[in-house]
Amino acid sequence: MTTDAAHRRNARIYLLGLAASLIGSSAMTLVAGIWVKSLTGSSSAAAAVAVCIYAPSLFSPLAGLLVDRVRRRRFLVLVNLASSAALLPLLLVDSAGRVWLIYAAMLAYGISLVLVDPAENALFAVMLPPDVRRSVNGLRLALQEGGKLVAPALGAGLYVLVGGGAVAAVDAATFALAAFAMTRLRFDEPKPTRTRRRWRAELLAGFRHVRAVPVLRSTAVAAAVAMVVAGCVTAAQYELVDALHQPPGFLGVLTGLLGAGSVVAGLVSGRLVRRLGERRLAVLGLVNGALGYLLYLTALLPAALVGAFVLGFALPWTVVAVINLAQRTTPNDLQGRVSSVVTLLLFAPQPLAHAFGAFAIATIDFRILYIAAAAVTLSAALWLSRRPELIENSGNRDDSPRVGVAK
């Protein structure tokens, strides 16, 4: 098998395992809340499921340090198998007295998310050449967005027909399939690097690297701004639907169009990174975000529909740009920690952003929020595009070490 064919074989195997695990996981995260609600009758108890899933993200820097100290492929196999096993106790849930098993399983799922993301990003940096890696990053995003559209409906339907235990069993099987897919990858993975530095210095090494690479630092900051803005205007969409004189369920139409845009964005992002470079793709994503917000504030139905689709491109292109930059500009022994830092910058502020948006929409007209969102996002795009020290030699250049594929 030629090297190029082996690279593409690895990419296909990984994406197959990812598609399976995404369908199961997306279905389970929705069903877990429905399940708790049906057993307890409490909306607060159901909302606690999300807390279990996202609370482990606070420890993502520790996860990155761990990922940089192990062989990533073996680590991913073990994490997926452990995640599969953690879901099996849900087959015992039959009353409100055993709801704690759902919380425990969702906490384990949250931990697996924190561990898997930096491990996969680090694995790509050494397993795949730049052209294949860019395509896989985009396809991975497209699968994630597509899964969010399809899997929840499938999960809810399966829950109604046969109950939460069956959904848990399906999800456990998809994790096992993902683990099996990892065992079929064929490439030479380098041994993890051991250092004698103190653990605190090791833990902060990812932050230091991001700060030391201007293009990565500035693009990550711009992407973080875009994520915060998106969180702040989430609540505004409910007022937008009212202004469109549509029922609350119409939000599903806007969400579907946004998801469709995200899928398309993921599919074409690899080609755009190759042609434009990561920084310019991030700028393009920010501009799309500003345009989408401006279309929303018109409160006209055709403009809102187009705006939803346009917004679907904004965050995917910006986030994919940061992920590719992190992989390209980071040495192998720091890949996990840098990936965790990027995740922390992008997602840790989200609870505060959503809380601010929920408070603001009660006192501020939604149009003003969208104007402010467009202004901030466009300012971030202009700032990122005009930074003189960020002019890359080439958007296609790969600075990260890579190992050969076994033949």
mmCIF file of C-alpha atoms in Angstrom:
data_model
loop_
_atom_site.group_PDB
_atom_site.id
_atom_site.type_symbol
_atom_site.label_atom_id
_atom_site.label_comp_id
_atom_site.label_asym_id
_atom_site.label_seq_id
_atom_site.Cartn_x
_atom_site.Cartn_y
_atom_site.Cartn_z
ATOM 1 C CA MET A 1 0.000 0.000 0.000
ATOM 2 C CA THR A 2 1.399 3.411 -0.951
ATOM 3 C CA THR A 3 1.896 6.031 1.718
ATOM 4 C CA ASP A 4 -0.854 8.256 0.299
ATOM 5 C CA ALA A 5 -3.304 5.362 0.147
ATOM 6 C CA ALA A 6 -2.433 4.393 3.731
ATOM 7 C CA HIS A 7 -3.070 7.952 4.932
ATOM 8 C CA ARG A 8 -6.466 8.001 3.273
ATOM 9 C CA ARG A 9 -7.293 4.557 4.616
ATOM 10 C CA ASN A 10 -6.578 5.796 8.134
ATOM 11 C CA ALA A 11 -8.783 8.840 7.530
ATOM 12 C CA ARG A 12 -11.687 6.705 6.285
ATOM 13 C CA ILE A 13 -11.457 4.309 9.233
ATOM 14 C CA TYR A 14 -11.361 7.159 11.735
ATOM 15 C CA LEU A 15 -14.341 8.938 10.165
ATOM 16 C CA LEU A 16 -16.352 5.712 10.162
ATOM 17 C CA GLY A 17 -15.779 5.252 13.889
ATOM 18 C CA LEU A 18 -16.517 8.929 14.520
ATOM 19 C CA ALA A 19 -19.798 8.824 12.602
ATOM 20 C CA ALA A 20 -20.979 5.882 14.687
ATOM 21 C CA SER A 21 -20.005 7.395 18.032
ATOM 22 C CA LEU A 22 -21.494 10.808 17.154
ATOM 23 C CA ILE A 23 -24.874 9.317 16.334
ATOM 24 C CA GLY A 24 -24.973 7.408 19.606
ATOM 25 C CA SER A 25 -23.659 10.254 21.738
ATOM 26 C CA SER A 26 -25.882 12.957 20.248
ATOM 27 C CA ALA A 27 -28.924 10.763 20.766
ATOM 28 C CA MET A 28 -27.957 9.866 24.331
ATOM 29 C CA THR A 29 -27.308 13.409 25.534
ATOM 30 C CA LEU A 30 -30.837 14.422 24.528
ATOM 31 C CA VAL A 31 -32.480 11.256 25.789
ATOM 32 C CA ALA A 32 -30.742 11.506 29.186
ATOM 33 C CA GLY A 33 -32.541 14.772 29.977
ATOM 34 C CA ILE A 34 -35.883 13.452 28.710
ATOM 35 C CA TRP A 35 -35.392 10.288 30.733
ATOM 36 C CA VAL A 36 -34.676 12.164 33.965
ATOM 37 C CA LYS A 37 -37.660 14.443 33.386
ATOM 38 C CA SER A 38 -40.002 11.508 32.819
ATOM 39 C CA LEU A 39 -38.796 9.688 35.936
ATOM 40 C CA THR A 40 -38.710 12.651 38.334
ATOM 41 C CA GLY A 41 -41.102 15.180 36.828
ATOM 42 C CA SER A 42 -38.503 17.852 37.579
ATOM 43 C CA SER A 43 -37.141 20.209 34.920
ATOM 44 C CA SER A 44 -34.305 21.186 37.260
ATOM 45 C CA ALA A 45 -33.295 17.553 37.628
ATOM 46 C CA ALA A 46 -33.324 17.185 33.858
ATOM 47 C CA ALA A 47 -31.209 20.326 33.419
ATOM 48 C CA ALA A 48 -28.614 18.871 35.794
ATOM 49 C CA VAL A 49 -27.725 16.388 33.039
ATOM 50 C CA ALA A 50 -26.061 19.218 31.089
ATOM 51 C CA VAL A 51 -24.063 20.181 34.175
ATOM 52 C CA CYS A 52 -22.700 16.632 34.409
ATOM 53 C CA ILE A 53 -21.688 16.692 30.745
ATOM 54 C CA TYR A 54 -19.963 20.079 30.693
ATOM 55 C CA ALA A 55 -18.473 20.345 34.197
ATOM 56 C CA PRO A 56 -15.389 18.204 33.326
ATOM 57 C CA SER A 57 -14.380 20.785 30.683
ATOM 58 C CA LEU A 58 -12.945 22.885 33.528
ATOM 59 C CA PHE A 59 -10.184 20.291 33.801
ATOM 60 C CA SER A 60 -9.252 20.278 30.120
ATOM 61 C CA PRO A 61 -5.656 21.517 30.753
ATOM 62 C CA LEU A 62 -5.048 18.440 32.919
ATOM 63 C CA ALA A 63 -6.479 16.281 30.146
ATOM 64 C CA GLY A 64 -4.073 17.850 27.675
ATOM 65 C CA LEU A 65 -1.126 17.116 29.945
ATOM 66 C CA LEU A 66 -2.218 13.495 30.249
ATOM 67 C CA VAL A 67 -2.640 13.155 26.475
ATOM 68 C CA ASP A 68 0.933 14.378 25.926
ATOM 69 C CA ARG A 69 2.271 11.680 28.232
ATOM 70 C CA VAL A 70 0.707 8.633 26.569
ATOM 71 C CA ARG A 71 0.408 7.001 23.163
ATOM 72 C CA ARG A 72 -2.681 8.651 21.735
ATOM 73 C CA ARG A 73 -4.072 5.750 19.699
ATOM 74 C CA ARG A 74 -3.962 3.307 22.610
ATOM 75 C CA PHE A 75 -5.357 5.990 24.901
ATOM 76 C CA LEU A 76 -8.335 6.591 22.597
ATOM 77 C CA VAL A 77 -9.089 2.881 22.434
ATOM 78 C CA LEU A 78 -9.158 2.673 26.244
ATOM 79 C CA VAL A 79 -11.261 5.825 26.685
ATOM 80 C CA ASN A 80 -13.851 4.644 24.160
ATOM 81 C CA LEU A 81 -14.065 1.224 25.792
ATOM 82 C CA ALA A 82 -14.416 2.813 29.236
ATOM 83 C CA SER A 83 -17.165 5.092 27.901
ATOM 84 C CA SER A 84 -18.968 2.087 26.481
ATOM 85 C CA ALA A 85 -18.785 0.279 29.818
ATOM 86 C CA ALA A 86 -19.981 3.365 31.725
ATOM 87 C CA LEU A 87 -23.249 3.348 29.779
ATOM 88 C CA LEU A 88 -24.200 -0.259 30.496
ATOM 89 C CA PRO A 89 -25.468 0.402 34.075
ATOM 90 C CA LEU A 90 -28.210 2.526 32.501
ATOM 91 C CA LEU A 91 -29.918 -0.745 31.591
ATOM 92 C CA LEU A 92 -30.778 -0.960 35.308
ATOM 93 C CA VAL A 93 -32.586 2.396 35.465
ATOM 94 C CA ASP A 94 -36.286 1.765 36.041
ATOM 95 C CA SER A 95 -37.328 4.321 38.662
ATOM 96 C CA ALA A 96 -36.538 7.757 40.089
ATOM 97 C CA GLY A 97 -34.419 6.083 42.751
ATOM 98 C CA ARG A 98 -31.862 5.112 40.110
ATOM 99 C CA VAL A 99 -31.633 8.449 38.338
ATOM 100 C CA TRP A 100 -28.179 8.843 39.880
ATOM 101 C CA LEU A 101 -26.979 6.212 37.412
ATOM 102 C CA ILE A 102 -27.912 8.556 34.556
ATOM 103 C CA TYR A 103 -25.978 11.392 36.176
ATOM 104 C CA ALA A 104 -22.963 9.138 36.690
ATOM 105 C CA ALA A 105 -23.043 7.962 33.070
ATOM 106 C CA MET A 106 -23.331 11.529 31.750
ATOM 107 C CA LEU A 107 -20.453 12.633 33.983
ATOM 108 C CA ALA A 108 -18.375 9.809 32.512
ATOM 109 C CA TYR A 109 -19.432 10.948 29.047
ATOM 110 C CA GLY A 110 -18.342 14.500 29.867
ATOM 111 C CA ILE A 111 -14.958 13.223 31.028
ATOM 112 C CA SER A 112 -14.564 11.239 27.814
ATOM 113 C CA LEU A 113 -15.284 14.367 25.759
ATOM 114 C CA VAL A 114 -12.530 16.257 27.582
ATOM 115 C CA LEU A 115 -10.062 13.407 27.023
ATOM 116 C CA VAL A 116 -10.940 12.446 23.459
ATOM 117 C CA ASP A 117 -10.826 15.876 21.816
ATOM 118 C CA PRO A 118 -7.157 16.749 22.548
ATOM 119 C CA ALA A 119 -6.112 13.146 21.927
ATOM 120 C CA GLU A 120 -7.716 13.115 18.474
ATOM 121 C CA ASN A 121 -6.276 16.511 17.526
ATOM 122 C CA ALA A 122 -2.833 15.378 18.651
ATOM 123 C CA LEU A 123 -3.209 12.075 16.808
ATOM 124 C CA PHE A 124 -4.065 13.856 13.544
ATOM 125 C CA ALA A 125 -0.933 15.990 13.770
ATOM 126 C CA VAL A 126 1.322 12.931 13.544
ATOM 127 C CA MET A 127 -0.904 10.499 11.641
ATOM 128 C CA LEU A 128 -2.017 12.565 8.658
ATOM 129 C CA PRO A 129 -0.208 14.827 6.175
ATOM 130 C CA PRO A 130 -1.427 18.440 5.925
ATOM 131 C CA ASP A 131 -3.755 18.013 2.933
ATOM 132 C CA VAL A 132 -5.525 14.961 4.366
ATOM 133 C CA ARG A 133 -5.618 16.470 7.849
ATOM 134 C CA ARG A 134 -7.312 19.637 6.635
ATOM 135 C CA SER A 135 -9.985 17.581 4.887
ATOM 136 C CA VAL A 136 -10.515 15.326 7.894
ATOM 137 C CA ASN A 137 -10.888 18.286 10.261
ATOM 138 C CA GLY A 138 -13.568 19.702 7.994
ATOM 139 C CA LEU A 139 -15.335 16.363 7.546
ATOM 140 C CA ARG A 140 -15.223 15.782 11.287
ATOM 141 C CA LEU A 141 -17.001 19.103 11.816
ATOM 142 C CA ALA A 142 -19.547 18.281 9.115
ATOM 143 C CA LEU A 143 -20.284 14.944 10.785
ATOM 144 C CA GLN A 144 -20.677 16.619 14.175
ATOM 145 C CA GLU A 145 -23.113 19.194 12.825
ATOM 146 C CA GLY A 146 -25.000 16.612 10.784
ATOM 147 C CA GLY A 147 -25.240 14.389 13.847
ATOM 148 C CA LYS A 148 -26.774 17.236 15.838
ATOM 149 C CA LEU A 149 -29.520 17.517 13.228
ATOM 150 C CA VAL A 150 -30.340 13.842 12.773
ATOM 151 C CA ALA A 151 -29.360 11.920 15.899
ATOM 152 C CA PRO A 152 -31.567 13.700 18.497
ATOM 153 C CA ALA A 153 -34.714 12.916 16.526
ATOM 154 C CA LEU A 154 -33.617 9.295 16.126
ATOM 155 C CA GLY A 155 -32.789 9.062 19.815
ATOM 156 C CA ALA A 156 -36.091 10.588 20.902
ATOM 157 C CA GLY A 157 -37.996 8.221 18.620
ATOM 158 C CA LEU A 158 -36.112 5.203 19.930
ATOM 159 C CA TYR A 159 -36.737 6.348 23.507
ATOM 160 C CA VAL A 160 -40.485 6.560 22.896
ATOM 161 C CA LEU A 161 -40.552 3.123 21.281
ATOM 162 C CA VAL A 162 -38.310 1.035 23.537
ATOM 163 C CA GLY A 163 -37.060 3.258 26.378
ATOM 164 C CA GLY A 164 -33.815 4.871 27.523
ATOM 165 C CA GLY A 165 -32.024 1.599 28.194
ATOM 166 C CA ALA A 166 -32.102 0.733 24.503
ATOM 167 C CA VAL A 167 -30.628 4.111 23.561
ATOM 168 C CA ALA A 168 -27.874 3.563 26.133
ATOM 169 C CA ALA A 169 -27.141 0.137 24.670
ATOM 170 C CA VAL A 170 -26.895 1.604 21.171
ATOM 171 C CA ASP A 171 -24.570 4.346 22.395
ATOM 172 C CA ALA A 172 -22.397 1.785 24.197
ATOM 173 C CA ALA A 173 -22.133 -0.185 20.960
ATOM 174 C CA THR A 174 -21.077 2.925 19.006
ATOM 175 C CA PHE A 175 -18.303 3.660 21.516
ATOM 176 C CA ALA A 176 -17.105 0.074 21.132
ATOM 177 C CA LEU A 177 -17.144 0.490 17.342
ATOM 178 C CA ALA A 178 -15.090 3.692 17.673
ATOM 179 C CA ALA A 179 -12.558 1.823 19.820
ATOM 180 C CA PHE A 180 -12.350 -0.952 17.232
ATOM 181 C CA ALA A 181 -11.808 1.620 14.475
ATOM 182 C CA MET A 182 -8.853 3.030 16.417
ATOM 183 C CA THR A 183 -7.226 -0.411 16.555
ATOM 184 C CA ARG A 184 -7.360 -0.598 12.749
ATOM 185 C CA LEU A 185 -5.309 2.572 12.227
ATOM 186 C CA ARG A 186 -1.858 1.826 10.807
ATOM 187 C CA PHE A 187 0.962 4.314 11.401
ATOM 188 C CA ASP A 188 4.134 4.696 13.436
ATOM 189 C CA GLU A 189 3.345 6.715 16.544
ATOM 190 C CA PRO A 190 6.347 8.217 18.360
ATOM 191 C CA LYS A 191 6.962 7.506 22.007
ATOM 192 C CA PRO A 192 5.762 10.242 24.364
ATOM 193 C CA THR A 193 8.465 12.661 25.491
ATOM 194 C CA ARG A 194 9.427 12.623 29.161
ATOM 195 C CA THR A 195 10.680 15.774 30.854
ATOM 196 C CA ARG A 196 11.999 16.621 34.312
ATOM 197 C CA ARG A 197 10.148 19.911 34.652
ATOM 198 C CA ARG A 198 7.718 20.456 37.502
ATOM 199 C CA TRP A 199 4.110 19.554 36.855
ATOM 200 C CA ARG A 200 2.998 23.191 37.036
ATOM 201 C CA ALA A 201 5.417 24.167 34.270
ATOM 202 C CA GLU A 202 4.238 21.193 32.244
ATOM 203 C CA LEU A 203 0.611 22.142 32.790
ATOM 204 C CA LEU A 204 1.180 25.738 31.649
ATOM 205 C CA ALA A 205 3.328 24.802 28.644
ATOM 206 C CA GLY A 206 0.309 24.820 26.330
ATOM 207 C CA PHE A 207 -0.639 28.372 27.379
ATOM 208 C CA ARG A 208 2.942 29.528 26.855
ATOM 209 C CA HIS A 209 3.053 28.036 23.371
ATOM 210 C CA VAL A 210 -0.206 29.673 22.302
ATOM 211 C CA ARG A 211 1.066 33.010 23.592
ATOM 212 C CA ALA A 212 4.419 32.585 21.835
ATOM 213 C CA VAL A 213 2.951 31.925 18.353
ATOM 214 C CA PRO A 214 1.413 35.234 17.175
ATOM 215 C CA VAL A 215 -0.848 33.856 14.460
ATOM 216 C CA LEU A 216 -2.202 31.118 16.727
ATOM 217 C CA ARG A 217 -2.672 33.490 19.656
ATOM 218 C CA SER A 218 -4.510 36.164 17.682
ATOM 219 C CA THR A 219 -6.676 33.738 15.718
ATOM 220 C CA ALA A 220 -7.645 31.929 18.922
ATOM 221 C CA VAL A 221 -8.554 35.238 20.584
ATOM 222 C CA ALA A 222 -10.683 36.279 17.598
ATOM 223 C CA ALA A 223 -12.407 32.890 17.600
ATOM 224 C CA ALA A 224 -13.041 33.155 21.351
ATOM 225 C CA VAL A 225 -14.652 36.563 20.788
ATOM 226 C CA ALA A 226 -16.893 35.051 18.107
ATOM 227 C CA MET A 227 -17.912 32.232 20.439
ATOM 228 C CA VAL A 228 -18.733 34.630 23.288
ATOM 229 C CA VAL A 229 -20.797 36.831 20.978
ATOM 230 C CA ALA A 230 -22.706 33.797 19.696
ATOM 231 C CA GLY A 231 -23.465 32.761 23.283
ATOM 232 C CA CYS A 232 -24.646 36.255 24.209
ATOM 233 C CA VAL A 233 -27.238 36.385 21.402
ATOM 234 C CA THR A 234 -28.582 32.861 21.800
ATOM 235 C CA ALA A 235 -31.549 34.107 23.821
ATOM 236 C CA ALA A 236 -32.266 36.785 21.205
ATOM 237 C CA GLN A 237 -33.430 34.145 18.734
ATOM 238 C CA TYR A 238 -36.636 33.638 20.736
ATOM 239 C CA GLU A 239 -37.485 37.326 20.351
ATOM 240 C CA LEU A 240 -36.568 37.110 16.684
ATOM 241 C CA VAL A 241 -39.129 34.344 16.156
ATOM 242 C CA ASP A 242 -41.789 36.525 17.817
ATOM 243 C CA ALA A 243 -40.839 39.469 15.592
ATOM 244 C CA LEU A 244 -41.234 37.193 12.552
ATOM 245 C CA HIS A 245 -44.797 36.442 13.760
ATOM 246 C CA GLN A 246 -44.022 32.741 13.923
ATOM 247 C CA PRO A 247 -44.766 30.174 16.641
ATOM 248 C CA PRO A 248 -41.915 29.097 18.982
ATOM 249 C CA GLY A 249 -41.506 25.872 17.021
ATOM 250 C CA PHE A 250 -40.284 27.909 14.052
ATOM 251 C CA LEU A 251 -36.962 28.119 15.861
ATOM 252 C CA GLY A 252 -36.448 24.566 14.646
ATOM 253 C CA VAL A 253 -36.490 25.835 11.055
ATOM 254 C CA LEU A 254 -33.811 28.430 11.793
ATOM 255 C CA THR A 255 -31.754 25.861 13.684
ATOM 256 C CA GLY A 256 -32.055 23.415 10.802
ATOM 257 C CA LEU A 257 -30.846 26.001 8.291
ATOM 258 C CA LEU A 258 -27.951 26.955 10.574
ATOM 259 C CA GLY A 259 -27.029 23.286 10.887
ATOM 260 C CA ALA A 260 -27.195 22.833 7.129
ATOM 261 C CA GLY A 261 -24.843 25.768 6.683
ATOM 262 C CA SER A 262 -22.468 24.245 9.229
ATOM 263 C CA VAL A 263 -22.409 20.944 7.355
ATOM 264 C CA VAL A 264 -21.579 22.689 4.095
ATOM 265 C CA ALA A 265 -18.941 24.777 5.888
ATOM 266 C CA GLY A 266 -17.269 21.650 7.193
ATOM 267 C CA LEU A 267 -17.277 19.971 3.798
ATOM 268 C CA VAL A 268 -15.541 22.862 2.033
ATOM 269 C CA SER A 269 -13.255 24.055 4.848
ATOM 270 C CA GLY A 270 -10.345 21.779 3.920
ATOM 271 C CA ARG A 271 -10.175 23.198 0.405
ATOM 272 C CA LEU A 272 -10.461 26.761 1.689
ATOM 273 C CA VAL A 273 -7.681 26.312 4.234
ATOM 274 C CA ARG A 274 -5.450 25.041 1.449
ATOM 275 C CA ARG A 275 -6.235 28.062 -0.760
ATOM 276 C CA LEU A 276 -6.594 30.878 1.774
ATOM 277 C CA GLY A 277 -4.683 29.785 4.857
ATOM 278 C CA GLU A 278 -6.093 29.460 8.354
ATOM 279 C CA ARG A 279 -6.088 33.128 9.325
ATOM 280 C CA ARG A 280 -7.996 34.241 6.228
ATOM 281 C CA LEU A 281 -10.530 31.445 6.705
ATOM 282 C CA ALA A 282 -11.086 32.652 10.277
ATOM 283 C CA VAL A 283 -11.607 36.203 8.977
ATOM 284 C CA LEU A 284 -14.100 34.894 6.428
ATOM 285 C CA GLY A 285 -15.975 33.077 9.179
ATOM 286 C CA LEU A 286 -16.123 36.238 11.299
ATOM 287 C CA VAL A 287 -17.455 38.249 8.354
ATOM 288 C CA ASN A 288 -20.149 35.613 7.804
ATOM 289 C CA GLY A 289 -21.105 35.951 11.459
ATOM 290 C CA ALA A 290 -21.472 39.730 11.192
ATOM 291 C CA LEU A 291 -23.532 39.396 7.989
ATOM 292 C CA GLY A 292 -25.812 36.793 9.583
ATOM 293 C CA TYR A 293 -26.512 39.006 12.585
ATOM 294 C CA LEU A 294 -27.307 41.965 10.329
ATOM 295 C CA LEU A 295 -29.772 39.830 8.365
ATOM 296 C CA TYR A 296 -31.399 38.703 11.617
ATOM 297 C CA LEU A 297 -31.968 42.220 12.928
ATOM 298 C CA THR A 298 -34.125 43.089 9.910
ATOM 299 C CA ALA A 299 -36.824 40.797 11.361
ATOM 300 C CA LEU A 300 -37.894 39.982 7.800
ATOM 301 C CA LEU A 301 -38.647 36.319 7.116
ATOM 302 C CA PRO A 302 -36.602 35.878 3.887
ATOM 303 C CA ALA A 303 -33.626 37.718 5.417
ATOM 304 C CA ALA A 304 -33.829 35.658 8.608
ATOM 305 C CA LEU A 305 -33.847 32.401 6.658
ATOM 306 C CA VAL A 306 -30.795 33.463 4.650
ATOM 307 C CA GLY A 307 -29.168 34.781 7.832
ATOM 308 C CA ALA A 308 -29.551 31.429 9.578
ATOM 309 C CA PHE A 309 -27.821 29.634 6.722
ATOM 310 C CA VAL A 310 -25.047 32.249 6.544
ATOM 311 C CA LEU A 311 -24.477 32.035 10.296
ATOM 312 C CA GLY A 312 -23.975 28.313 9.862
ATOM 313 C CA PHE A 313 -20.633 29.066 8.200
ATOM 314 C CA ALA A 314 -19.370 31.511 10.822
ATOM 315 C CA LEU A 315 -18.257 29.477 13.825
ATOM 316 C CA PRO A 316 -17.295 26.303 11.908
ATOM 317 C CA TRP A 317 -14.842 28.146 9.662
ATOM 318 C CA THR A 318 -13.411 30.110 12.590
ATOM 319 C CA VAL A 319 -13.018 27.065 14.826
ATOM 320 C CA VAL A 320 -11.604 24.839 12.064
ATOM 321 C CA ALA A 321 -9.038 27.550 11.327
ATOM 322 C CA VAL A 322 -7.860 27.562 14.943
ATOM 323 C CA ILE A 323 -7.720 23.758 15.119
ATOM 324 C CA ASN A 324 -5.652 23.536 11.933
ATOM 325 C CA LEU A 325 -3.337 26.291 13.136
ATOM 326 C CA ALA A 326 -2.811 24.569 16.469
ATOM 327 C CA GLN A 327 -1.962 21.294 14.764
ATOM 328 C CA ARG A 328 0.319 22.954 12.214
ATOM 329 C CA THR A 329 2.344 25.167 14.550
ATOM 330 C CA THR A 330 2.694 22.895 17.595
ATOM 331 C CA PRO A 331 5.380 20.249 18.232
ATOM 332 C CA ASN A 332 4.162 16.726 18.865
ATOM 333 C CA ASP A 333 4.941 16.701 22.600
ATOM 334 C CA LEU A 334 2.664 19.750 23.142
ATOM 335 C CA GLN A 335 -0.247 18.862 20.860
ATOM 336 C CA GLY A 336 -2.557 17.661 23.635
ATOM 337 C CA ARG A 337 -1.979 20.640 25.907
ATOM 338 C CA VAL A 338 -2.313 23.217 23.149
ATOM 339 C CA SER A 339 -5.531 21.580 21.948
ATOM 340 C CA SER A 340 -6.889 21.719 25.503
ATOM 341 C CA VAL A 341 -5.979 25.401 25.803
ATOM 342 C CA VAL A 342 -7.807 26.168 22.564
ATOM 343 C CA THR A 343 -10.855 24.253 23.821
ATOM 344 C CA LEU A 344 -10.742 26.149 27.101
ATOM 345 C CA LEU A 345 -10.523 29.528 25.362
ATOM 346 C CA LEU A 346 -13.416 28.743 23.035
ATOM 347 C CA PHE A 347 -15.866 27.004 25.341
ATOM 348 C CA ALA A 348 -15.152 27.883 28.983
ATOM 349 C CA PRO A 349 -16.773 31.369 28.703
ATOM 350 C CA GLN A 350 -19.981 29.943 27.240
ATOM 351 C CA PRO A 351 -21.981 29.590 30.501
ATOM 352 C CA LEU A 352 -21.327 33.248 31.374
ATOM 353 C CA ALA A 353 -22.109 34.367 27.826
ATOM 354 C CA HIS A 354 -25.439 32.530 27.827
ATOM 355 C CA ALA A 355 -26.290 33.902 31.275
ATOM 356 C CA PHE A 356 -25.518 37.445 30.112
ATOM 357 C CA GLY A 357 -27.666 36.983 27.020
ATOM 358 C CA ALA A 358 -30.594 35.689 29.073
ATOM 359 C CA PHE A 359 -30.354 38.767 31.326
ATOM 360 C CA ALA A 360 -29.830 41.240 28.485
ATOM 361 C CA ILE A 361 -32.777 40.125 26.382
ATOM 362 C CA ALA A 362 -35.101 40.993 29.276
ATOM 363 C CA THR A 363 -34.077 44.670 29.142
ATOM 364 C CA ILE A 364 -32.622 45.283 25.640
ATOM 365 C CA ASP A 365 -34.339 45.029 22.267
ATOM 366 C CA PHE A 366 -33.084 42.015 20.324
ATOM 367 C CA ARG A 367 -32.196 44.252 17.360
ATOM 368 C CA ILE A 368 -29.724 46.183 19.489
ATOM 369 C CA LEU A 369 -28.140 42.906 20.597
ATOM 370 C CA TYR A 370 -27.732 41.803 17.001
ATOM 371 C CA ILE A 371 -26.288 45.202 16.011
ATOM 372 C CA ALA A 372 -23.775 44.939 18.856
ATOM 373 C CA ALA A 373 -22.973 41.327 17.889
ATOM 374 C CA ALA A 374 -22.362 42.314 14.260
ATOM 375 C CA ALA A 375 -20.180 45.252 15.300
ATOM 376 C CA VAL A 376 -18.021 43.215 17.681
ATOM 377 C CA THR A 377 -17.654 40.313 15.245
ATOM 378 C CA LEU A 378 -16.766 42.583 12.327
ATOM 379 C CA SER A 379 -14.266 44.447 14.530
ATOM 380 C CA ALA A 380 -12.625 41.125 15.390
ATOM 381 C CA ALA A 381 -12.416 40.293 11.676
ATOM 382 C CA LEU A 382 -10.795 43.636 10.843
ATOM 383 C CA TRP A 383 -8.369 43.345 13.760
ATOM 384 C CA LEU A 384 -7.315 39.841 12.742
ATOM 385 C CA SER A 385 -6.959 40.708 9.055
ATOM 386 C CA ARG A 386 -4.793 43.779 9.678
ATOM 387 C CA ARG A 387 -2.273 42.323 12.124
ATOM 388 C CA PRO A 388 1.046 42.763 10.218
ATOM 389 C CA GLU A 389 2.904 40.075 12.168
ATOM 390 C CA LEU A 390 0.330 37.461 11.202
ATOM 391 C CA ILE A 391 1.080 37.266 7.496
ATOM 392 C CA GLU A 392 1.892 33.582 7.026
ATOM 393 C CA ASN A 393 4.451 32.523 4.458
ATOM 394 C CA SER A 394 1.942 30.022 3.173
ATOM 395 C CA GLY A 395 -1.402 28.695 4.294
ATOM 396 C CA ASN A 396 -0.234 25.248 3.163
ATOM 397 C CA ARG A 397 3.031 25.099 5.098
ATOM 398 C CA ASP A 398 3.121 22.463 7.801
ATOM 399 C CA ASP A 399 5.346 23.172 10.802
ATOM 400 C CA SER A 400 4.417 20.214 12.969
ATOM 401 C CA PRO A 401 6.418 16.981 13.034
ATOM 402 C CA ARG A 402 4.820 13.979 11.454
ATOM 403 C CA VAL A 403 5.644 10.307 11.476
ATOM 404 C CA GLY A 404 5.437 7.826 8.656
ATOM 405 C CA VAL A 405 2.553 5.510 8.001
ATOM 406 C CA ALA A 406 3.254 1.829 8.388
ATOM 407 C CA LYS A 407 3.243 0.020 5.084
#
